[in-house]
Amino acid sequence: MTIASYDEPSQKSVDSSAHAKGSPPSFASRSWAGIGWRLLVNILLFSSLITLVLTLVQLYIDYRMGVSEIEQRFSDIQNGYVETVSVSLWNMDSGLLRSQLEGVVSLPDISRATVDETVKGVSNSLSISVGEVNSSGVLSREYPLVHEEPGGAKQIGVLTVYATLSGIYDRLLERTFVILISQGIKTFVVSFFILFLIHRLVTRHLVKISEFLSRTGEQNRFMPMTLDRKPPGKPDELDHMVTSFNYMQGRLGSALDQLHQANDNLELIIDERTRSLQEEMAEREEARRSLRISEQRIRDIAETASDWFWEMDGDLMFTFISRRFSEITGVPYEKLLGKTRQQLEEAGILEIGGEVKQALWQALEQHQPFYELEERVIAESGKIHHIQIGGKPVIDENGQFVGYRGAGRDITVRKVAEEAIRRSHDELEVLIESRTAELRKLSQAVAQSPVSVIITDRDAQIEYVNEAYLMQSGYQLEEVLGRTPAIMRSEETRESVYRDIWGAITEGRDWSGELLNRKKSGEQFWVQAHISPVKDPEGHITHYLAIEEDVTLRKEQEQRILHQAQYDALTDLPNRMLAVDRLNQSMKIAQREAHKVAVVFVDLDDFKKVNDTLGHDAGDQLLVEAARRMEGVLRGGDTIARQGGDEFLVVLGGIQQTSDVERLAQKIISAYSEPFLVEGVDLVVSPSIGISIYPEDGEDAAILLRNADAAMYRAKDEGGSSYHFYTLAMNEQVRHRLEVEGHLRHALERNELEVYYQPIVNTVTRQVSGVEALLRWHSETLGAIGPDTFIPIAEQTGIINDIGDWVLTTGARQIADINRRLGLSLKLAVNVSPRQFRNNSIVASVLKVLESGIDPSMLEIEITEGVLLGNHPETLALLAELKQMGIDLSMDDFGTGYSSLSYLKNLPFDRIKVDRSFIRDIETDKEDLALVKAAIMMASGLGLEVIGEGVESEPQYRVLADIGCDYIQGYLFSQPVDAQAFEAYLRLQMTT
């Protein structure tokens, strides 16, 4: 059906027609497209290239500058450190060397510094390193260390300095990020600004000109074109273009005026012709009446037909449509009459495709017939009907076109069927293409898969293997086709496994698992296999598919990881985790068979001294040999494990009576009685052994381990080289120790610690000449805890470092205040822990005190003989450094340890303190008196002063005074008191 009109078209129709004929559309939506965007893209590409080149150049310059700075630091190290390091190396001052190396490493980019002694003939060359080498990029320099001698310079070592480039790389990366971001932002801003200028100055005016020309018509033929901008001082290209367009428009306006004049003359002629035509029309009216009667007859026929008929007048406006059309489509008859096709299309009633629409409009404009054109009718309910129309032009007797007449039919059912058929066909083609592509990909994936793929028939005859299988097995394709996978079978896999495989797949089930196969070369390898039956649509098995992945490397790694996870790396003994697992197994067996299990903890006494004196390598050698000796005395089924450090764990199963365990403990002690030869040195190390018994001492592994540990500590407390069975009382001791340790860790922050002072009295004048600082702890929860309880715990846990630093600082400050207020010059003696020497913190603590203004001559450091064991070079260097500061040194508890005359002779001590155990019975015990006399005489001969500790009576005082003891300390004069009470004591002494 066609709906059209030949009235003068509206502006909208003109626009639509113009677009259809290729007239230019509106350009408003393109104001930012085209030239501007292409220019923006080119600017961005060129700017990005320039930015990249400049960034690379800048990064190279920065890299060279960073390397130059490192070279300058190397030069500074050579000029500022080499000479001083040479002096320290010549003096064998390892502490100062380490401090100097730490100063070198603290320089920017310096990651490691090493000093190696190169003096020939020295068996134990000194080598000290500080810092670590970063493997990402390193520069190094070596500087010879020389000592000037009268005969010339002698090289004594080499200073090697390593510098890392990681800092340069980080700075380069940061600078790259900053440059790229800043340049990128600048480029985008400048580019968009250029685009804005082009749009502002050129493209928007071009768009306006185009729009003006596209709207040029009769309504604006006299309006000159203008641009929305300020007039330039001098006309430019856009002004010349606008002038030319206005000139052309003027010429067109003149021609249009002439056309209007001719049209007026034509209208006069038409008026005359119209009057004559009106006379003719009256004559034809009668003929028309007859024609209407005939038309009514025809309409009645059309109303009752299965198709419908339609008519248009000369303006292509519908003048007749059969009511059958409304019945079929549901569109009201009244909405169709008096409307053109274009009006019905705009109302959304008619809809026609592009090519069909163009063919229909071409036929209507040329008054040509059209046949079987298809379009759609949309009812008010939204239902769509497909219709097919045809029509012929109506020509009157004068040969003039007066309209169209035609017919139409509903083809909705046929179109729906055609669409369903087309859609099914498309879906089928897509499905076929998809399945074909999937099969192609599957075939390629199987052939190129890194895992082996084997396909056999129902009789397990191989029909296909991929390349991975051939590479994995070492066979050629012709060697495996037609054979069974049994050619890969190894003798290590049980026959029952193959029966399980065959039983599962023949029943239609999958099988997965690990198999140990054999290559053509005879080499065995592990595979993770998945074997599945392949079934046809009826469910019958036609083939078998096996997928195998080589997991040999994973199996080997699992074994290594399992060994590493369960065995100690040093001794290759089971570790704690494996030992606990075996303990649990032993307990289950013991419960089933009604016997006992013993858990034995073995700790090496004084093992720490070996590490401190001979080094950790020697300690490791001792641990390995100790483990071997212990293995030699155990039964075959017993488990020995390394618990950690110098502790070993033994699990003994099948114990019938505790005497069996006692005999084993005695064997272990006997095995350790012989010296260990480590690095040419005979070392005697004894064990402390703790024993707990299942089930008497616990039915859980954790409880048995804890109880054995408690028993071991009891043996150690009793002097070591012994064994001890667990008792219930030990639990309370362990619990109390843990409770003390927990509160001690917070004692400083809770202000529970306090420094007490005990005077040191001159034996001759009985006047106070010094004072010893003693630590006291008053816990808010536990009450007063004695030093003999918490000091060992602080030593073992390392808390003593912070506590010792606090005692030194607090004591020096309080005694300095007392000296200032009373006008005295008392010397403060502070006992220092061996741990403070081992981590070199004592020097830093003393320097901190001296920086507060304390006179070094007023400070004395007391050390025990445990600090001096092994004559460790670092310890000796620290003592020398303290002495150089002006600090006095004294040996505390003299005579209780391994006192050696070489200590007093070779070390810079100022005095010794004779232990109270020798003073207690000095007036009645001749041996104690002889020992103290000998100590005083020896000290006097070496120029040392002597202090007698623990003096509680006048007879003791008189004996010490008579044998020449220089100073006295003890309850005879005062017990330890706090700072306030001590100051009151001094004031009282000054007034009496």
JSON list of N, CA and C in Angstrom, two decimals, residues 479-527:
[
{"chain": "A", "resi": 479, "resn": "GLU", "atom": "N", "xyz": [56.66, -47.86, 16.72]},
{"chain": "A", "resi": 479, "resn": "GLU", "atom": "CA", "xyz": [56.98, -48.85, 17.73]},
{"chain": "A", "resi": 479, "resn": "GLU", "atom": "C", "xyz": [55.85, -49.07, 18.73]},
{"chain": "A", "resi": 480, "resn": "VAL", "atom": "N", "xyz": [54.90, -48.12, 18.81]},
{"chain": "A", "resi": 480, "resn": "VAL", "atom": "CA", "xyz": [53.84, -48.23, 19.81]},
{"chain": "A", "resi": 480, "resn": "VAL", "atom": "C", "xyz": [52.48, -48.53, 19.21]},
{"chain": "A", "resi": 481, "resn": "LEU", "atom": "N", "xyz": [52.24, -48.13, 17.94]},
{"chain": "A", "resi": 481, "resn": "LEU", "atom": "CA", "xyz": [50.93, -48.36, 17.34]},
{"chain": "A", "resi": 481, "resn": "LEU", "atom": "C", "xyz": [50.67, -49.86, 17.25]},
{"chain": "A", "resi": 482, "resn": "GLY", "atom": "N", "xyz": [49.51, -50.28, 17.68]},
{"chain": "A", "resi": 482, "resn": "GLY", "atom": "CA", "xyz": [49.14, -51.69, 17.66]},
{"chain": "A", "resi": 482, "resn": "GLY", "atom": "C", "xyz": [49.58, -52.46, 18.88]},
{"chain": "A", "resi": 483, "resn": "ARG", "atom": "N", "xyz": [50.39, -51.85, 19.74]},
{"chain": "A", "resi": 483, "resn": "ARG", "atom": "CA", "xyz": [50.82, -52.51, 20.98]},
{"chain": "A", "resi": 483, "resn": "ARG", "atom": "C", "xyz": [50.00, -51.97, 22.15]},
{"chain": "A", "resi": 484, "resn": "THR", "atom": "N", "xyz": [50.17, -52.56, 23.32]},
{"chain": "A", "resi": 484, "resn": "THR", "atom": "CA", "xyz": [49.43, -52.12, 24.50]},
{"chain": "A", "resi": 484, "resn": "THR", "atom": "C", "xyz": [50.32, -51.22, 25.35]},
{"chain": "A", "resi": 485, "resn": "PRO", "atom": "N", "xyz": [49.70, -50.40, 26.22]},
{"chain": "A", "resi": 485, "resn": "PRO", "atom": "CA", "xyz": [50.50, -49.54, 27.10]},
{"chain": "A", "resi": 485, "resn": "PRO", "atom": "C", "xyz": [51.38, -50.31, 28.07]},
{"chain": "A", "resi": 486, "resn": "ALA", "atom": "N", "xyz": [51.27, -51.64, 28.09]},
{"chain": "A", "resi": 486, "resn": "ALA", "atom": "CA", "xyz": [52.08, -52.43, 29.01]},
{"chain": "A", "resi": 486, "resn": "ALA", "atom": "C", "xyz": [53.57, -52.32, 28.69]},
{"chain": "A", "resi": 487, "resn": "ILE", "atom": "N", "xyz": [53.92, -51.82, 27.51]},
{"chain": "A", "resi": 487, "resn": "ILE", "atom": "CA", "xyz": [55.35, -51.66, 27.18]},
{"chain": "A", "resi": 487, "resn": "ILE", "atom": "C", "xyz": [56.02, -50.66, 28.11]},
{"chain": "A", "resi": 488, "resn": "MET", "atom": "N", "xyz": [55.22, -49.82, 28.80]},
{"chain": "A", "resi": 488, "resn": "MET", "atom": "CA", "xyz": [55.76, -48.82, 29.72]},
{"chain": "A", "resi": 488, "resn": "MET", "atom": "C", "xyz": [55.76, -49.31, 31.17]},
{"chain": "A", "resi": 489, "resn": "ARG", "atom": "N", "xyz": [55.26, -50.53, 31.39]},
{"chain": "A", "resi": 489, "resn": "ARG", "atom": "CA", "xyz": [55.09, -51.01, 32.76]},
{"chain": "A", "resi": 489, "resn": "ARG", "atom": "C", "xyz": [56.45, -51.28, 33.41]},
{"chain": "A", "resi": 490, "resn": "SER", "atom": "N", "xyz": [56.57, -50.87, 34.68]},
{"chain": "A", "resi": 490, "resn": "SER", "atom": "CA", "xyz": [57.79, -51.15, 35.44]},
{"chain": "A", "resi": 490, "resn": "SER", "atom": "C", "xyz": [57.50, -52.25, 36.45]},
{"chain": "A", "resi": 491, "resn": "GLU", "atom": "N", "xyz": [58.54, -52.85, 36.97]},
{"chain": "A", "resi": 491, "resn": "GLU", "atom": "CA", "xyz": [58.38, -53.92, 37.93]},
{"chain": "A", "resi": 491, "resn": "GLU", "atom": "C", "xyz": [58.04, -53.41, 39.32]},
{"chain": "A", "resi": 492, "resn": "GLU", "atom": "N", "xyz": [58.16, -52.05, 39.52]},
{"chain": "A", "resi": 492, "resn": "GLU", "atom": "CA", "xyz": [57.95, -51.47, 40.85]},
{"chain": "A", "resi": 492, "resn": "GLU", "atom": "C", "xyz": [56.48, -51.29, 41.19]},
{"chain": "A", "resi": 493, "resn": "THR", "atom": "N", "xyz": [55.62, -51.25, 40.19]},
{"chain": "A", "resi": 493, "resn": "THR", "atom": "CA", "xyz": [54.20, -51.04, 40.43]},
{"chain": "A", "resi": 493, "resn": "THR", "atom": "C", "xyz": [53.52, -52.38, 40.69]},
{"chain": "A", "resi": 494, "resn": "ARG", "atom": "N", "xyz": [52.74, -52.46, 41.76]},
{"chain": "A", "resi": 494, "resn": "ARG", "atom": "CA", "xyz": [52.09, -53.72, 42.13]},
{"chain": "A", "resi": 494, "resn": "ARG", "atom": "C", "xyz": [51.08, -54.16, 41.07]},
{"chain": "A", "resi": 495, "resn": "GLU", "atom": "N", "xyz": [50.95, -55.47, 40.90]},
{"chain": "A", "resi": 495, "resn": "GLU", "atom": "CA", "xyz": [50.02, -56.01, 39.92]},
{"chain": "A", "resi": 495, "resn": "GLU", "atom": "C", "xyz": [48.59, -55.66, 40.27]},
{"chain": "A", "resi": 496, "resn": "SER", "atom": "N", "xyz": [48.30, -55.48, 41.58]},
{"chain": "A", "resi": 496, "resn": "SER", "atom": "CA", "xyz": [46.94, -55.14, 42.00]},
{"chain": "A", "resi": 496, "resn": "SER", "atom": "C", "xyz": [46.52, -53.77, 41.47]},
{"chain": "A", "resi": 497, "resn": "VAL", "atom": "N", "xyz": [47.47, -52.87, 41.28]},
{"chain": "A", "resi": 497, "resn": "VAL", "atom": "CA", "xyz": [47.14, -51.55, 40.75]},
{"chain": "A", "resi": 497, "resn": "VAL", "atom": "C", "xyz": [46.60, -51.68, 39.33]},
{"chain": "A", "resi": 498, "resn": "TYR", "atom": "N", "xyz": [47.26, -52.52, 38.50]},
{"chain": "A", "resi": 498, "resn": "TYR", "atom": "CA", "xyz": [46.79, -52.68, 37.13]},
{"chain": "A", "resi": 498, "resn": "TYR", "atom": "C", "xyz": [45.44, -53.38, 37.09]},
{"chain": "A", "resi": 499, "resn": "ARG", "atom": "N", "xyz": [45.21, -54.32, 38.03]},
{"chain": "A", "resi": 499, "resn": "ARG", "atom": "CA", "xyz": [43.89, -54.95, 38.09]},
{"chain": "A", "resi": 499, "resn": "ARG", "atom": "C", "xyz": [42.81, -53.94, 38.45]},
{"chain": "A", "resi": 500, "resn": "ASP", "atom": "N", "xyz": [43.12, -53.02, 39.37]},
{"chain": "A", "resi": 500, "resn": "ASP", "atom": "CA", "xyz": [42.15, -51.97, 39.73]},
{"chain": "A", "resi": 500, "resn": "ASP", "atom": "C", "xyz": [41.86, -51.08, 38.53]},
{"chain": "A", "resi": 501, "resn": "ILE", "atom": "N", "xyz": [42.91, -50.74, 37.76]},
{"chain": "A", "resi": 501, "resn": "ILE", "atom": "CA", "xyz": [42.71, -49.88, 36.59]},
{"chain": "A", "resi": 501, "resn": "ILE", "atom": "C", "xyz": [41.78, -50.55, 35.59]},
{"chain": "A", "resi": 502, "resn": "TRP", "atom": "N", "xyz": [42.12, -51.80, 35.23]},
{"chain": "A", "resi": 502, "resn": "TRP", "atom": "CA", "xyz": [41.34, -52.52, 34.21]},
{"chain": "A", "resi": 502, "resn": "TRP", "atom": "C", "xyz": [39.91, -52.77, 34.69]},
{"chain": "A", "resi": 503, "resn": "GLY", "atom": "N", "xyz": [39.74, -53.08, 35.99]},
{"chain": "A", "resi": 503, "resn": "GLY", "atom": "CA", "xyz": [38.40, -53.30, 36.51]},
{"chain": "A", "resi": 503, "resn": "GLY", "atom": "C", "xyz": [37.55, -52.03, 36.45]},
{"chain": "A", "resi": 504, "resn": "ALA", "atom": "N", "xyz": [38.15, -50.88, 36.74]},
{"chain": "A", "resi": 504, "resn": "ALA", "atom": "CA", "xyz": [37.38, -49.62, 36.75]},
{"chain": "A", "resi": 504, "resn": "ALA", "atom": "C", "xyz": [36.96, -49.22, 35.35]},
{"chain": "A", "resi": 505, "resn": "ILE", "atom": "N", "xyz": [37.89, -49.23, 34.39]},
{"chain": "A", "resi": 505, "resn": "ILE", "atom": "CA", "xyz": [37.56, -48.69, 33.05]},
{"chain": "A", "resi": 505, "resn": "ILE", "atom": "C", "xyz": [36.67, -49.64, 32.26]},
{"chain": "A", "resi": 506, "resn": "THR", "atom": "N", "xyz": [36.78, -50.95, 32.49]},
{"chain": "A", "resi": 506, "resn": "THR", "atom": "CA", "xyz": [35.89, -51.87, 31.78]},
{"chain": "A", "resi": 506, "resn": "THR", "atom": "C", "xyz": [34.46, -51.78, 32.31]},
{"chain": "A", "resi": 507, "resn": "GLU", "atom": "N", "xyz": [34.32, -51.29, 33.54]},
{"chain": "A", "resi": 507, "resn": "GLU", "atom": "CA", "xyz": [32.98, -51.08, 34.09]},
{"chain": "A", "resi": 507, "resn": "GLU", "atom": "C", "xyz": [32.42, -49.70, 33.76]},
{"chain": "A", "resi": 508, "resn": "GLY", "atom": "N", "xyz": [33.19, -48.91, 32.99]},
{"chain": "A", "resi": 508, "resn": "GLY", "atom": "CA", "xyz": [32.71, -47.60, 32.57]},
{"chain": "A", "resi": 508, "resn": "GLY", "atom": "C", "xyz": [33.07, -46.48, 33.52]},
{"chain": "A", "resi": 509, "resn": "ARG", "atom": "N", "xyz": [33.97, -46.75, 34.50]},
{"chain": "A", "resi": 509, "resn": "ARG", "atom": "CA", "xyz": [34.36, -45.72, 35.45]},
{"chain": "A", "resi": 509, "resn": "ARG", "atom": "C", "xyz": [35.76, -45.19, 35.14]},
{"chain": "A", "resi": 510, "resn": "ASP", "atom": "N", "xyz": [36.03, -43.94, 35.55]},
{"chain": "A", "resi": 510, "resn": "ASP", "atom": "CA", "xyz": [37.36, -43.35, 35.38]},
{"chain": "A", "resi": 510, "resn": "ASP", "atom": "C", "xyz": [38.29, -43.86, 36.47]},
{"chain": "A", "resi": 511, "resn": "TRP", "atom": "N", "xyz": [39.61, -43.82, 36.18]},
{"chain": "A", "resi": 511, "resn": "TRP", "atom": "CA", "xyz": [40.62, -44.16, 37.18]},
{"chain": "A", "resi": 511, "resn": "TRP", "atom": "C", "xyz": [41.70, -43.09, 37.17]},
{"chain": "A", "resi": 512, "resn": "SER", "atom": "N", "xyz": [42.08, -42.62, 38.35]},
{"chain": "A", "resi": 512, "resn": "SER", "atom": "CA", "xyz": [43.16, -41.63, 38.48]},
{"chain": "A", "resi": 512, "resn": "SER", "atom": "C", "xyz": [44.13, -42.10, 39.54]},
{"chain": "A", "resi": 513, "resn": "GLY", "atom": "N", "xyz": [45.40, -41.82, 39.31]},
{"chain": "A", "resi": 513, "resn": "GLY", "atom": "CA", "xyz": [46.41, -42.17, 40.29]},
{"chain": "A", "resi": 513, "resn": "GLY", "atom": "C", "xyz": [47.80, -42.00, 39.73]},
{"chain": "A", "resi": 514, "resn": "GLU", "atom": "N", "xyz": [48.81, -42.36, 40.53]},
{"chain": "A", "resi": 514, "resn": "GLU", "atom": "CA", "xyz": [50.20, -42.24, 40.13]},
{"chain": "A", "resi": 514, "resn": "GLU", "atom": "C", "xyz": [50.75, -43.62, 39.76]},
{"chain": "A", "resi": 515, "resn": "LEU", "atom": "N", "xyz": [51.55, -43.66, 38.68]},
{"chain": "A", "resi": 515, "resn": "LEU", "atom": "CA", "xyz": [52.16, -44.89, 38.21]},
{"chain": "A", "resi": 515, "resn": "LEU", "atom": "C", "xyz": [53.65, -44.67, 38.04]},
{"chain": "A", "resi": 516, "resn": "LEU", "atom": "N", "xyz": [54.43, -45.70, 38.34]},
{"chain": "A", "resi": 516, "resn": "LEU", "atom": "CA", "xyz": [55.87, -45.67, 38.09]},
{"chain": "A", "resi": 516, "resn": "LEU", "atom": "C", "xyz": [56.11, -46.41, 36.78]},
{"chain": "A", "resi": 517, "resn": "ASN", "atom": "N", "xyz": [56.36, -45.67, 35.69]},
{"chain": "A", "resi": 517, "resn": "ASN", "atom": "CA", "xyz": [56.55, -46.25, 34.36]},
{"chain": "A", "resi": 517, "resn": "ASN", "atom": "C", "xyz": [58.02, -46.38, 34.02]},
{"chain": "A", "resi": 518, "resn": "ARG", "atom": "N", "xyz": [58.28, -47.02, 32.86]},
{"chain": "A", "resi": 518, "resn": "ARG", "atom": "CA", "xyz": [59.64, -47.23, 32.41]},
{"chain": "A", "resi": 518, "resn": "ARG", "atom": "C", "xyz": [59.76, -46.79, 30.96]},
{"chain": "A", "resi": 519, "resn": "LYS", "atom": "N", "xyz": [60.79, -45.97, 30.67]},
{"chain": "A", "resi": 519, "resn": "LYS", "atom": "CA", "xyz": [61.04, -45.51, 29.31]},
{"chain": "A", "resi": 519, "resn": "LYS", "atom": "C", "xyz": [61.67, -46.62, 28.49]},
{"chain": "A", "resi": 520, "resn": "LYS", "atom": "N", "xyz": [61.82, -46.37, 27.20]},
{"chain": "A", "resi": 520, "resn": "LYS", "atom": "CA", "xyz": [62.47, -47.33, 26.30]},
{"chain": "A", "resi": 520, "resn": "LYS", "atom": "C", "xyz": [63.90, -47.60, 26.75]},
{"chain": "A", "resi": 521, "resn": "SER", "atom": "N", "xyz": [64.55, -46.55, 27.31]},
{"chain": "A", "resi": 521, "resn": "SER", "atom": "CA", "xyz": [65.93, -46.68, 27.77]},
{"chain": "A", "resi": 521, "resn": "SER", "atom": "C", "xyz": [66.04, -47.47, 29.07]},
{"chain": "A", "resi": 522, "resn": "GLY", "atom": "N", "xyz": [64.93, -47.79, 29.69]},
{"chain": "A", "resi": 522, "resn": "GLY", "atom": "CA", "xyz": [64.95, -48.48, 30.96]},
{"chain": "A", "resi": 522, "resn": "GLY", "atom": "C", "xyz": [64.84, -47.56, 32.15]},
{"chain": "A", "resi": 523, "resn": "GLU", "atom": "N", "xyz": [64.95, -46.26, 31.94]},
{"chain": "A", "resi": 523, "resn": "GLU", "atom": "CA", "xyz": [64.85, -45.28, 33.03]},
{"chain": "A", "resi": 523, "resn": "GLU", "atom": "C", "xyz": [63.42, -45.23, 33.53]},
{"chain": "A", "resi": 524, "resn": "GLN", "atom": "N", "xyz": [63.26, -45.21, 34.86]},
{"chain": "A", "resi": 524, "resn": "GLN", "atom": "CA", "xyz": [61.93, -45.15, 35.46]},
{"chain": "A", "resi": 524, "resn": "GLN", "atom": "C", "xyz": [61.54, -43.71, 35.73]},
{"chain": "A", "resi": 525, "resn": "PHE", "atom": "N", "xyz": [60.23, -43.45, 35.61]},
{"chain": "A", "resi": 525, "resn": "PHE", "atom": "CA", "xyz": [59.72, -42.12, 35.89]},
{"chain": "A", "resi": 525, "resn": "PHE", "atom": "C", "xyz": [58.28, -42.22, 36.37]},
{"chain": "A", "resi": 526, "resn": "TRP", "atom": "N", "xyz": [57.88, -41.21, 37.18]},
{"chain": "A", "resi": 526, "resn": "TRP", "atom": "CA", "xyz": [56.53, -41.17, 37.76]},
{"chain": "A", "resi": 526, "resn": "TRP", "atom": "C", "xyz": [55.59, -40.38, 36.85]},
{"chain": "A", "resi": 527, "resn": "VAL", "atom": "N", "xyz": [54.34, -40.84, 36.71]},
{"chain": "A", "resi": 527, "resn": "VAL", "atom": "CA", "xyz": [53.32, -40.10, 35.97]},
{"chain": "A", "resi": 527, "resn": "VAL", "atom": "C", "xyz": [52.06, -40.03, 36.81]}
]
